[in-house]
Coordinates of C-alpha atoms in Angstrom, one line a residue:
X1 CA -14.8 -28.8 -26.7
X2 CA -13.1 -27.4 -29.6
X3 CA -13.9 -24.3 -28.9
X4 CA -12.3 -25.0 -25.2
X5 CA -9.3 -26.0 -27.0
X6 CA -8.9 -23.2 -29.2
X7 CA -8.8 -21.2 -26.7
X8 CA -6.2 -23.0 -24.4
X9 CA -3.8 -23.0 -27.4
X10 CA -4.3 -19.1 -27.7
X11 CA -3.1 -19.0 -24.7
X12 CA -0.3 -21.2 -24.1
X13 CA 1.4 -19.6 -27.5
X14 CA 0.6 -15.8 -26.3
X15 CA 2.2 -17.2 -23.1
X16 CA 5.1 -18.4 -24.7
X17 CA 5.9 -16.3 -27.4
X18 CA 5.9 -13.2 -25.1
X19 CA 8.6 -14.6 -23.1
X20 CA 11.2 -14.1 -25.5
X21 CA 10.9 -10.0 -25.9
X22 CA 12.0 -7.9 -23.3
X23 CA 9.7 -5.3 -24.6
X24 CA 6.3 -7.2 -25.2
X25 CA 5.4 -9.4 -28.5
X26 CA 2.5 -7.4 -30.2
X27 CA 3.7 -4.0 -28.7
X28 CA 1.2 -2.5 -31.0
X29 CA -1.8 -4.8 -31.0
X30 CA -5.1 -3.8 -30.8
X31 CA -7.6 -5.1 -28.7
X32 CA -11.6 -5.5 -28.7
X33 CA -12.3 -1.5 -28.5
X34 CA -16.5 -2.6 -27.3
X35 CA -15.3 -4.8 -24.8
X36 CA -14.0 -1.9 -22.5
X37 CA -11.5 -2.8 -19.4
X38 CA -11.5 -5.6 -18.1
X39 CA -11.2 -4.5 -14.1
X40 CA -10.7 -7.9 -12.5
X41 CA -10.8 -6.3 -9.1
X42 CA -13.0 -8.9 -7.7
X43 CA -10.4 -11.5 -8.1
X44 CA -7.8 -9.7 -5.7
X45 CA -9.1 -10.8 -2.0
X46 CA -9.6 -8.7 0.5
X47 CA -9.6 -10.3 3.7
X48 CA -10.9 -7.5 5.6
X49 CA -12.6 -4.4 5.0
X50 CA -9.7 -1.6 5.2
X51 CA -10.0 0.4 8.3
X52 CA -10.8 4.4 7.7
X53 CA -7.2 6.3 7.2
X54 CA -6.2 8.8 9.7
X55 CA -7.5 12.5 9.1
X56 CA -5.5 13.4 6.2
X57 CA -4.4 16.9 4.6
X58 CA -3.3 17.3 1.0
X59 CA 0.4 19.2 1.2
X60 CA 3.2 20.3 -0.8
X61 CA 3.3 18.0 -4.6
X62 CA 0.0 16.3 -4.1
X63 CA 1.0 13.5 -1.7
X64 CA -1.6 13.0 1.5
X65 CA 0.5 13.0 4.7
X66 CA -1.5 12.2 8.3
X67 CA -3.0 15.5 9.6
X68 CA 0.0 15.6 12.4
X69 CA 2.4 15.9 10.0
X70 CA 2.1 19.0 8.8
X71 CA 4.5 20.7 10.8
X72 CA 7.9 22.0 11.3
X73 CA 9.4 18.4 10.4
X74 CA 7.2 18.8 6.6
X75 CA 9.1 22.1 6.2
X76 CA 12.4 20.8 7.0
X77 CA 12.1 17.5 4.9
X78 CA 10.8 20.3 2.1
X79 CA 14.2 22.1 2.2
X80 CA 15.8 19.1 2.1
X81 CA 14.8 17.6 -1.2
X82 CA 14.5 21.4 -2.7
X83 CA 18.2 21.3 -1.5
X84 CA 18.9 17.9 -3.3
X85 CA 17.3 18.8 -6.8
X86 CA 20.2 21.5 -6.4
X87 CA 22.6 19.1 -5.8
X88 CA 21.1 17.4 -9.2
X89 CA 22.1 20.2 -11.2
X90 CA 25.5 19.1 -11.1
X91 CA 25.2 15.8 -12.6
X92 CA 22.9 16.8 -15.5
X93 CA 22.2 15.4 -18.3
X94 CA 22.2 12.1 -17.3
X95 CA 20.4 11.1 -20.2
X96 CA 23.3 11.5 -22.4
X97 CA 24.9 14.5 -24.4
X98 CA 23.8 14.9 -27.8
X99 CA 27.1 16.7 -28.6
X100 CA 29.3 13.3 -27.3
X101 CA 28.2 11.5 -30.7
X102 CA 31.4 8.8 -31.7
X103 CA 30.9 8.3 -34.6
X104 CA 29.0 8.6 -37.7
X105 CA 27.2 5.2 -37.4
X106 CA 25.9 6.2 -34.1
X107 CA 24.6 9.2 -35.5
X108 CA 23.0 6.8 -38.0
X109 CA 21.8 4.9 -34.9
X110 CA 19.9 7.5 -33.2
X111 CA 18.7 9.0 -36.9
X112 CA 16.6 5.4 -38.0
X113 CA 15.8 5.5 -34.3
X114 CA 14.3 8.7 -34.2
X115 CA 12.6 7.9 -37.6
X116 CA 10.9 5.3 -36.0
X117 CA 9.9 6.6 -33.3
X118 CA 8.3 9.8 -35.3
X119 CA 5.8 7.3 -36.9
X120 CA 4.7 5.9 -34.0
X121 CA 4.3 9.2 -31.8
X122 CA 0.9 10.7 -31.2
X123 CA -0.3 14.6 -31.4
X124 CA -0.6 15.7 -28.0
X125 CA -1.5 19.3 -26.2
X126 CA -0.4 21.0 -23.6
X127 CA -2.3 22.0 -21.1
X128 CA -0.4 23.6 -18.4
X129 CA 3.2 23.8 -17.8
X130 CA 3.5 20.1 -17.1
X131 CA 0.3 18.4 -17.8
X132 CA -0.7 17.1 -21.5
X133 CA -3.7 15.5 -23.3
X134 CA -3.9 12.6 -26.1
X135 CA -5.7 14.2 -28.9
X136 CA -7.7 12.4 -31.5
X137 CA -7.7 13.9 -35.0
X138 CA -11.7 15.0 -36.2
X139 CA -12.9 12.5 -38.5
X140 CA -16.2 12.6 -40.5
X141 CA -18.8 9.9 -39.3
X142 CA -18.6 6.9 -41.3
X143 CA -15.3 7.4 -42.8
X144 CA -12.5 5.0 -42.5
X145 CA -9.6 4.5 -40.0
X146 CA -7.1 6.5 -41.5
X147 CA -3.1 6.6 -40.6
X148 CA -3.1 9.2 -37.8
X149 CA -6.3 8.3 -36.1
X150 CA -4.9 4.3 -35.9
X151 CA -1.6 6.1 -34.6
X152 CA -3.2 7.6 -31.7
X153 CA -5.5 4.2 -30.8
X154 CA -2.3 2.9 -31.1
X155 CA -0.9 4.8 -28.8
X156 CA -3.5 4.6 -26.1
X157 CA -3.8 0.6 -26.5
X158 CA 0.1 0.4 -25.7
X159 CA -0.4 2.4 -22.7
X160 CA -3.6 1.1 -21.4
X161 CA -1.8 -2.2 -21.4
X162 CA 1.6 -1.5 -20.3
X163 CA 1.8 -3.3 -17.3
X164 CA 2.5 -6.3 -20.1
X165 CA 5.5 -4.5 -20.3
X166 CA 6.0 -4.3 -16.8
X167 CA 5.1 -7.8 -15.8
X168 CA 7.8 -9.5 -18.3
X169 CA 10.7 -7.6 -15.7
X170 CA 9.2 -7.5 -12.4
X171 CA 11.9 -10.5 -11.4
X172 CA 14.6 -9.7 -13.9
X173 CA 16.9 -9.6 -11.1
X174 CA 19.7 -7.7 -12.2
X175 CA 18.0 -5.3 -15.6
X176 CA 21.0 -4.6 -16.9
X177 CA 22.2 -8.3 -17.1
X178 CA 19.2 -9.1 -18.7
X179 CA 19.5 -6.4 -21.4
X180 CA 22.7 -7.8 -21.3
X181 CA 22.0 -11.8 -21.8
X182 CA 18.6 -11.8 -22.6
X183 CA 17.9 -14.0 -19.1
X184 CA 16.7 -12.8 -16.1
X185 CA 19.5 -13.2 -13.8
X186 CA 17.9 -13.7 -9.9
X187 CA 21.4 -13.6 -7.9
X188 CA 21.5 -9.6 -7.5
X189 CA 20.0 -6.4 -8.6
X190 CA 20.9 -3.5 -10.5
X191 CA 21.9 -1.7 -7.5
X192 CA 24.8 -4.0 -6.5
X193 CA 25.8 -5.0 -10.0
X194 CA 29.3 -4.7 -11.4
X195 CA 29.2 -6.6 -14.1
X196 CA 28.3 -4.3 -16.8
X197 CA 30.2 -1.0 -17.9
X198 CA 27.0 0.8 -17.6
X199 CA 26.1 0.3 -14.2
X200 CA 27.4 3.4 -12.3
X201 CA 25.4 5.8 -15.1
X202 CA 22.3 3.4 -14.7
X203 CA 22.4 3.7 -10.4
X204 CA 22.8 7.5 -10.9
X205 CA 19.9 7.4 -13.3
X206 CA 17.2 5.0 -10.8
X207 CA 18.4 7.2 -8.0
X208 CA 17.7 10.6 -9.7
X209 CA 14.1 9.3 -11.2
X210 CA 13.5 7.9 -6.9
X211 CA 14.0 11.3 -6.3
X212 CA 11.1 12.8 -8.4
X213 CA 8.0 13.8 -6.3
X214 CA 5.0 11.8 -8.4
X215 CA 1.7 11.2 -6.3
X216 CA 0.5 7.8 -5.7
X217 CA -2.9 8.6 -7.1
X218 CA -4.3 11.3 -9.2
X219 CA -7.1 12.9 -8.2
X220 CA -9.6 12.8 -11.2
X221 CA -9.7 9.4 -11.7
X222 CA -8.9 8.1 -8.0
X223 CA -6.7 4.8 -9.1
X224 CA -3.3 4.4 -9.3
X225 CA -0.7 7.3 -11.1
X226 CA 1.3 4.5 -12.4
X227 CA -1.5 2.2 -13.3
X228 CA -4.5 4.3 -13.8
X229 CA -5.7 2.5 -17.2
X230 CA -7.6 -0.2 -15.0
X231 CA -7.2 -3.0 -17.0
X232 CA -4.5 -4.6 -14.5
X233 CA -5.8 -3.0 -11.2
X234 CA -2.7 -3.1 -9.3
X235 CA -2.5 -3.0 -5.5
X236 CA -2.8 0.4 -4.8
X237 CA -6.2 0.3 -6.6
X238 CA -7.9 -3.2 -5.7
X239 CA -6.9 -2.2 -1.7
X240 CA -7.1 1.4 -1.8
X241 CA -6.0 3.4 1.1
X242 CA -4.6 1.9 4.4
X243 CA -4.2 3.3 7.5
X244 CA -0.2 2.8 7.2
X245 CA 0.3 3.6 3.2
X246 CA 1.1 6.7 3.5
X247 CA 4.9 5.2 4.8
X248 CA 5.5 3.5 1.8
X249 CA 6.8 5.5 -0.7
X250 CA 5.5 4.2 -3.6
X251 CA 2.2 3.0 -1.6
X252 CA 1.1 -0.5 -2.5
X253 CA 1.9 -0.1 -6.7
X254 CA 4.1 -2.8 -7.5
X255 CA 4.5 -1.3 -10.9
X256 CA 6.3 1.7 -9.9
X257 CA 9.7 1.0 -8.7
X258 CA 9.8 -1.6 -11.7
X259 CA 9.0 1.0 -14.4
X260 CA 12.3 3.4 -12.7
X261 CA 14.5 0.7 -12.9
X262 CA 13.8 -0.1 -16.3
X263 CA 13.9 3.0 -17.0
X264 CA 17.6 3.5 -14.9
X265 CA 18.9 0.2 -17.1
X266 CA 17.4 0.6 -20.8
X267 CA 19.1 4.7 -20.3
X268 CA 21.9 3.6 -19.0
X269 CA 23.0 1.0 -21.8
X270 CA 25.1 0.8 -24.7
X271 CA 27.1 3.9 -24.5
X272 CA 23.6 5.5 -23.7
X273 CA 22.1 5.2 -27.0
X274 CA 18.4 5.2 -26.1
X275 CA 19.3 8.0 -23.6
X276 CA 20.5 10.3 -26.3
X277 CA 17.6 9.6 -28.7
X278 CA 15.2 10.4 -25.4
X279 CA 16.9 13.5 -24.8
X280 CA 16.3 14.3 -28.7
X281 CA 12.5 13.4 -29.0
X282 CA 11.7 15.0 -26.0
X283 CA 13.4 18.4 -27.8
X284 CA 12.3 17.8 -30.8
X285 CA 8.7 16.8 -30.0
X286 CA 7.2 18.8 -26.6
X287 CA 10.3 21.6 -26.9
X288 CA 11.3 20.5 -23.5
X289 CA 15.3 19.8 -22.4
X290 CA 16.3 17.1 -20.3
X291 CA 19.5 17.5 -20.3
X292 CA 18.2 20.9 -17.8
X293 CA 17.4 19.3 -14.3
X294 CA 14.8 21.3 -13.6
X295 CA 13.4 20.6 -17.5
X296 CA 13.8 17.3 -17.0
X297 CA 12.1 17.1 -13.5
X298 CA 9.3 19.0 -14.3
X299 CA 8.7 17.2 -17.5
X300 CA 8.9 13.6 -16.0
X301 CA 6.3 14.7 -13.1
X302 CA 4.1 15.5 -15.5
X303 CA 1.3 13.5 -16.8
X304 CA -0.7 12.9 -20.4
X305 CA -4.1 12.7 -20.4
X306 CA -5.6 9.8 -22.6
X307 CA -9.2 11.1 -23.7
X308 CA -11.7 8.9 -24.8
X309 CA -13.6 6.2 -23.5
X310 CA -12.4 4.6 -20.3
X311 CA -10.2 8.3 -20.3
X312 CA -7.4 8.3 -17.7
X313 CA -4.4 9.8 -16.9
X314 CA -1.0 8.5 -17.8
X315 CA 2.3 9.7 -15.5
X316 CA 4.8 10.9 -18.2
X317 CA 7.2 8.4 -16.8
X318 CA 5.0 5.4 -18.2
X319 CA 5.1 7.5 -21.8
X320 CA 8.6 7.9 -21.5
X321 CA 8.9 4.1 -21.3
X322 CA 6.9 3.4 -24.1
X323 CA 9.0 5.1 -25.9
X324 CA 12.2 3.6 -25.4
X325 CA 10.7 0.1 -25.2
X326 CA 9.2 0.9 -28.7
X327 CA 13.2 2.2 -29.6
X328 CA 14.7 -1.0 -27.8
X329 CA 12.4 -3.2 -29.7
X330 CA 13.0 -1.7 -33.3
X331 CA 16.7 -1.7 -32.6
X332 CA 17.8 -4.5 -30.5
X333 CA 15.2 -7.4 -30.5
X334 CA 16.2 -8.7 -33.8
X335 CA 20.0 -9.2 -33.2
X336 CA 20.1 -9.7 -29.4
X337 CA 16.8 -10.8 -27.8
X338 CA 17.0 -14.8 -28.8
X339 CA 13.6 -15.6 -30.5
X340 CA 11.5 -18.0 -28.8
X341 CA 12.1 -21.6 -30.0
X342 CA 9.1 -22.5 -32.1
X343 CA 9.5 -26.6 -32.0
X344 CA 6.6 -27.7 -30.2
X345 CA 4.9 -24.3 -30.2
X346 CA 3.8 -24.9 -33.6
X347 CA 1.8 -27.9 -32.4
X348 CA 0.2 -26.6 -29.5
X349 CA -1.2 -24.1 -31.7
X350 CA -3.1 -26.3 -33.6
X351 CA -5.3 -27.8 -30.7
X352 CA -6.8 -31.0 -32.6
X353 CA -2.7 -32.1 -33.0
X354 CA -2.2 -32.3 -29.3
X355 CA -5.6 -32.3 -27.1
X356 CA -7.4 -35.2 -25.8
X357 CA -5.8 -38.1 -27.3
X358 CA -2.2 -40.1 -27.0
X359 CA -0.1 -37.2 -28.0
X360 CA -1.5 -34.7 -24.7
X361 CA -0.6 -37.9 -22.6
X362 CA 3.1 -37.8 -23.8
X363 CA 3.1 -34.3 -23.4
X364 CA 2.2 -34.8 -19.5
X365 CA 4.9 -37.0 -19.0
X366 CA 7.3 -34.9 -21.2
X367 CA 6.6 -32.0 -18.6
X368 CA 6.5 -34.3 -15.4
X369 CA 10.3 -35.7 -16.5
X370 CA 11.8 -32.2 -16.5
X371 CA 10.5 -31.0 -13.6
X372 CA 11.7 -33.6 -11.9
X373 CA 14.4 -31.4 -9.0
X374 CA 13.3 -28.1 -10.5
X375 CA 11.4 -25.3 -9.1
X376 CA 8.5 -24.7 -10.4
X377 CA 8.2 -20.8 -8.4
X378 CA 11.4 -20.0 -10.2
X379 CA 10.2 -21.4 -13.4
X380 CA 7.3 -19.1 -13.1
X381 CA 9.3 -15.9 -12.9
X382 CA 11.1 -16.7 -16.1
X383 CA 14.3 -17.7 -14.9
X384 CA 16.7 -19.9 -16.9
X385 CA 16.9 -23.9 -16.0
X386 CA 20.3 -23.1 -14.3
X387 CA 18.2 -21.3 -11.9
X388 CA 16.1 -23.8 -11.1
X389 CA 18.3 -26.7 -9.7
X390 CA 15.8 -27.2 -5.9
X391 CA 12.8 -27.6 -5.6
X392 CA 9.9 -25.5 -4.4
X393 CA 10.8 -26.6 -0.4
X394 CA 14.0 -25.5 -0.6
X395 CA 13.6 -22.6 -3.0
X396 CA 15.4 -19.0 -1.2
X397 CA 13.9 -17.1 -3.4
X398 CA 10.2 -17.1 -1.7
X399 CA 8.9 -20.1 -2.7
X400 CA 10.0 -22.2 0.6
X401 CA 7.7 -19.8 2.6
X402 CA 4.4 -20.8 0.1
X403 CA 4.2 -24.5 1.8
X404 CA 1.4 -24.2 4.2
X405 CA -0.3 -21.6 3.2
X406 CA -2.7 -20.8 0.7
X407 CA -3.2 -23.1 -2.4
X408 CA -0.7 -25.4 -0.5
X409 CA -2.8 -25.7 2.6
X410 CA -6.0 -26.6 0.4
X411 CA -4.4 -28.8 -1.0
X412 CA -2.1 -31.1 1.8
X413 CA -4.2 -29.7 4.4
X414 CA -7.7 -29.5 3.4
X415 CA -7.4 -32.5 1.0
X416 CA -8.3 -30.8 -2.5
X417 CA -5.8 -33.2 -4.6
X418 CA -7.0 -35.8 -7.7
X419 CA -9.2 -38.9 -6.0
X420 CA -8.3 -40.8 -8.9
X421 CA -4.8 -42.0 -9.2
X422 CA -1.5 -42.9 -6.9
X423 CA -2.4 -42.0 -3.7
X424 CA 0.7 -40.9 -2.6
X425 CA 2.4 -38.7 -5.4
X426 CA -1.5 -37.7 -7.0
X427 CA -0.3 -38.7 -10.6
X428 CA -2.2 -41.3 -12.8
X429 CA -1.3 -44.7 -12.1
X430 CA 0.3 -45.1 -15.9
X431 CA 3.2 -42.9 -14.3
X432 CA 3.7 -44.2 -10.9
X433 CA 6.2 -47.1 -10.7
X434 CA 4.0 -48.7 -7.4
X435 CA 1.2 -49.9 -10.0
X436 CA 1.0 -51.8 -13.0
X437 CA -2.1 -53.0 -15.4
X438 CA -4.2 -55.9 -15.2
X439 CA -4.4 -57.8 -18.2
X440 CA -8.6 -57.9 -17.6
X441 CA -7.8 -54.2 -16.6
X442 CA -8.3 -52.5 -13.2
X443 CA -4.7 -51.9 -11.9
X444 CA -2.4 -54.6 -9.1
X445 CA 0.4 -52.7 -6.7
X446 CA 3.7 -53.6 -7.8
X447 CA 6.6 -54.3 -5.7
X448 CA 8.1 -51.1 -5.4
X449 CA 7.3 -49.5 -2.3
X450 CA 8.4 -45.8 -4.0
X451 CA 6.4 -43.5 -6.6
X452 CA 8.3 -43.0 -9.9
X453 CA 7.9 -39.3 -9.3
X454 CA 8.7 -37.5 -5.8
X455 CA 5.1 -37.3 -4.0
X456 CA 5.5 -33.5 -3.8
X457 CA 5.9 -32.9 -7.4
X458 CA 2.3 -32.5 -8.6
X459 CA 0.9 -30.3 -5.8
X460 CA 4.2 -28.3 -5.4
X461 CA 4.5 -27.8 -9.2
X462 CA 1.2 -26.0 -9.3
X463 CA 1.7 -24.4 -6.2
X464 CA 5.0 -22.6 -7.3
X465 CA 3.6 -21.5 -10.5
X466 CA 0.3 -20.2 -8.7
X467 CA 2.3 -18.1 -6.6
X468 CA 5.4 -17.0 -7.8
X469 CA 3.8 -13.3 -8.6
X470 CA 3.2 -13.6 -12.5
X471 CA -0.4 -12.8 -12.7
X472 CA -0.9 -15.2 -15.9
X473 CA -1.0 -18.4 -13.4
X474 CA -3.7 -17.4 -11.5
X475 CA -5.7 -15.7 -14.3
X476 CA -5.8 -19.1 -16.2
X477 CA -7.3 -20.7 -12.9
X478 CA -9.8 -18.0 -12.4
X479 CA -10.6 -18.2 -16.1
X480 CA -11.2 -22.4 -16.2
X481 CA -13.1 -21.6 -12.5
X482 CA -15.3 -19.2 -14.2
X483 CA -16.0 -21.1 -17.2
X484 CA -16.5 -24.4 -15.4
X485 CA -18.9 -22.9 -12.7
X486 CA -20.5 -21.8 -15.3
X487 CA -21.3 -25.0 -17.3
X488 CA -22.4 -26.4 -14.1
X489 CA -24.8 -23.6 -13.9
X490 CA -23.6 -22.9 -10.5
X491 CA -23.6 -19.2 -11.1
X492 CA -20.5 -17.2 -11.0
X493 CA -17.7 -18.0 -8.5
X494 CA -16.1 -16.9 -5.9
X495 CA -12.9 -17.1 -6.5
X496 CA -10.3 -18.2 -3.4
X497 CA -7.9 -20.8 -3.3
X498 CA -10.7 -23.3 -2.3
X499 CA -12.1 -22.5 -5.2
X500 CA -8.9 -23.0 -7.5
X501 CA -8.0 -26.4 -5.6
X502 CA -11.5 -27.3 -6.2
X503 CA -11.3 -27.5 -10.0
X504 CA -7.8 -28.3 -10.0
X505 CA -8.6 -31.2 -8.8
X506 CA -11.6 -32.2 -10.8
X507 CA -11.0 -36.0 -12.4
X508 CA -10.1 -36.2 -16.2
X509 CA -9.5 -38.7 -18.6
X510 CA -7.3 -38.4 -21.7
X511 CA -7.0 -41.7 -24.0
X512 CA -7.7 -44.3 -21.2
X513 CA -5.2 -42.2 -19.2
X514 CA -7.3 -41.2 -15.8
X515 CA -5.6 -37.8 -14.6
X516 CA -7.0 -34.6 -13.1
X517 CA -7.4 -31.2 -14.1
X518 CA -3.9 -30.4 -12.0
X519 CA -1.8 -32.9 -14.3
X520 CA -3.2 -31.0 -17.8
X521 CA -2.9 -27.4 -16.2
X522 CA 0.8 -28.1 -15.2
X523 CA 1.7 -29.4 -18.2
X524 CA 0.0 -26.3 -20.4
X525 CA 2.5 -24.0 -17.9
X526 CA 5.3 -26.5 -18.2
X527 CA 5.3 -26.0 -22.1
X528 CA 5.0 -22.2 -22.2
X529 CA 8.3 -22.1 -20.6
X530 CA 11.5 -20.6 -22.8
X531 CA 13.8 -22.7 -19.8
X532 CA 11.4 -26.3 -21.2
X533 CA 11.3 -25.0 -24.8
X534 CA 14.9 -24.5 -25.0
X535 CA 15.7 -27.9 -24.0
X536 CA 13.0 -29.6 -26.3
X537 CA 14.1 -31.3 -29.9
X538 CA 12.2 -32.7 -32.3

């Protein structure tokens, strides 16, 4: 059990603390090199196998079109965007002009910017006009990890796991309001914002880098452009092909149109600082100048290739964003991303403080009181409690259109909720006004013919966490599936919402408190939240 708990407490504090950094917590960390990718592919459902894609021909950048069209109407739409990369020309750079410096501080700036940035950058070599590799320095078997090889695993660790990055903005809403307030702000987007001075450079930014011509998948490796690394299979590479993908632009990566606009926003911002310093390194580094359109457009439609083991190939856009990340984070996180608020924090770290005894209890009822009226899908994306004033039923967002369906119909259909407390709202008896304690013990209904708690809140609150889109939800409910399964010696799992709703509710029993496995796991989300953590004293 300790062990157990250990490793629940990991995980609720990596949870929590990575909240608070728009660029990642640990941007350099790195993991178990032996342990290889962890390609959780089998836990992304397929409920059919795909049919075979029409007869397909490779054409013009590398995309794959249906065999039909190639024709006239390919030719045409050709011209066309040969005829807008013209147009381009006109607007360049869009990066920013080194020459329009204000002042001497931002020279400073860009200079401890650039400084930075030069300590973290690996050697790389080209090998065609717009393609590079990742190369290792030789090292001597059995000598030690010196300064430039650790660079370069650096390097390769940050991009194998950028989709942290990613994840952390895929529902910022607006991104330049969040680099902005440091909250995701869900009431527009950063294509209808007026609110910040930089918006009109950041739309002419996302619309120039939607205009690059970047194939969905490479060919060598067969995955993803944007997510070939493999250690967060995205759509595009735990479905594959379908007979229709070819219509979606950026096929089935959800990664992609993320990455451009935070890309478009962090560019964009403050007088384009980071965009000045990009248009620098990339001169100063590869000899290659953005503030050219066709420079610029052939160096972002390039790629990097990562050697190694697990070697894959990286599109120079998801370089280009570590980069600037790595440059937001050294310049801005201290002074105006607000820190995560470590009361609380500091005891769930320490599992033996708060884990199977009074103090869990009062942490379940802690989280059950606040969110009381709140949505639990918005919670999940990160949003602030302002944002969270419905519930899950009434929730516009997406999380209205979850009842019914899924985890929800396992749960209120199928009848997978916790056989041991309030029949009606699921919760232990200790929190539900309609029952009260024996004095010779068993428990007596009470007068009150209502639940202290709305009879939704249990069920919905795991519900909108488990699918508001932030994979972390459902990987901690595969994880305890896995782990219970295999204590049972049952084997390993399939995992399915049946499954989930199985263990979820699975009976427990904390200091004489009878619960369920759903109680515990929405109260470990609950306190990983910045919205909870802000409000919490003492």
């Amino acid at each position: 059990m300790p062990e157990r708990n250990s490793r629940r407490a990991r995980r609720l504090s990596s949870s929590h603390t990575g909240q608070g950094n728009l660029g990642g917590t640990g941007h350099d960390s790195l993991p178990d090199f032996d342990q290889g990718p962890r390609l959780a592919v089998e836990r992304l459902l397929v409920s059919r196998t795909p049919s075979p894609p029409s007869k397909r021909r490779k054409v013009g950048n590398g995309n794959f079109a249906p065999h039909r069209s190639v024709s006239k109407v390919s030719r045409a739409r050709q011209l066309l965007e040969e005829k807008a990369e013209l147009d381009w020309c006109d607007l360049f750079p869009i990066f920013g002009n080194m020459s329009n410096i204000a002042n001497a501080e931002e020279t400073e700036q860009q200079e401890k910017i650039i400084a930075h940035l030069r300590e973290k950058q690996p050697p790389t070599r080209g090998l065609n006009e717009r393609d590079r590799e990742l190369v290792f320095p030789d090292r001597d078997e059995g000598t030690t990890l010196d300064d430039e090889y650790m660079r370069v695993l650096r390097a390769k660790t940050r991009l194998e796991h950028v989709h942290e990055a990613t994840e952390r903005w895929w529902f910022a809403g607006c991104e330049l309001c969040f680099l902005a307030t440091g909250r995701k702000v869900p009431g527009h987007n950063i294509k209808t914002c007026n609110r910040q001075p930089a918006c009109e450079q950041a739309r002419r930014i996302l619309r120039w880098l939607e205009s690059l011509r970047i194939p969905r998948q490479y060919p060598e490796g067969g995955g993803c452009s944007m997510c070939g690394h493999g250690w967060l299979p995205c759509k595009e590479v735990a479905i594959g092909l379908r007979r229709r993908a070819h219509i979606i632009e950026d096929g089935l990566c959800q990664n992609k149109p993320v990455v451009r606009r935070m890309m478009a926003a962090l560019c964009a911002w403050d007088d384009q600082l980071l965009g000045k310093v990009l248009t620098k390194m990339t001169l100063e580094q590869d000899n290659v100048d953005i503030t050219s359109e066709p420079s610029a457009r052939r160096w972002f439609q390039g790629r990097l290739r990562i050697c190694g083991r697990g070697e894959f190939w990286a599109s120079n856009m998801v370089c280009v964003l570590d980069q600037i990340l790595s440059a937001y984070d050294f310049h801005y996180s201290s002074e105006k991303v607000p820190a995560p608020a470590v009361n609380g924090m500091l005891d769930w770290e320490n599992s033996a403080l708060r884990w199977d005894n009074r103090r869990e209890v009062e942490d379940w009822e802690k989280a059950l009181e606040w969110l009381q009226g709140k949505c639990t899908f918005c919670a999940g994306r990160g949003y602030s409690e302002e944002d969270l004033g419905h519930t899950l039923r009434r929730c516009n967002r997406g999380g209205a259109s979850q009842i019914g369906k899924g985890s929800s119909e396992m749960m209120y259909d199928e009848g997978f909720v916790p056989s041991n407390g309030c029949e009606y709202c699921r919760l232990p008896r200790d929190f539900c006004s309609r029952w009260a304690k024996r004095e010779g013990g068993g428990w007596t209904r009470t007068s009150s013919s209502h639940c202290k708690h709305s009879e939704y809140l249990l069920c919905d609150g795991i519900v909108g966490f488990y699918t508001c889109g932030t994979p972390q939800y459902q990987s901690d409910i595969y994880d305890e599936v896995e782990e219970y399964c295999m204590s049972e010696e049952e084997g390993m799992p399939y995992y399915d919402e049946e499954a989930a709703a199985s263990w979820l509710s699975q009976p427990l029993a904390v200091a004489g408190v009878e619960a369920s496995q759903m109680v515990r796991q929405l109260s470990i989300w609950t306190h990983g939240l910045d919205a909870f953590m802000a409000g919490r004293t003492g």
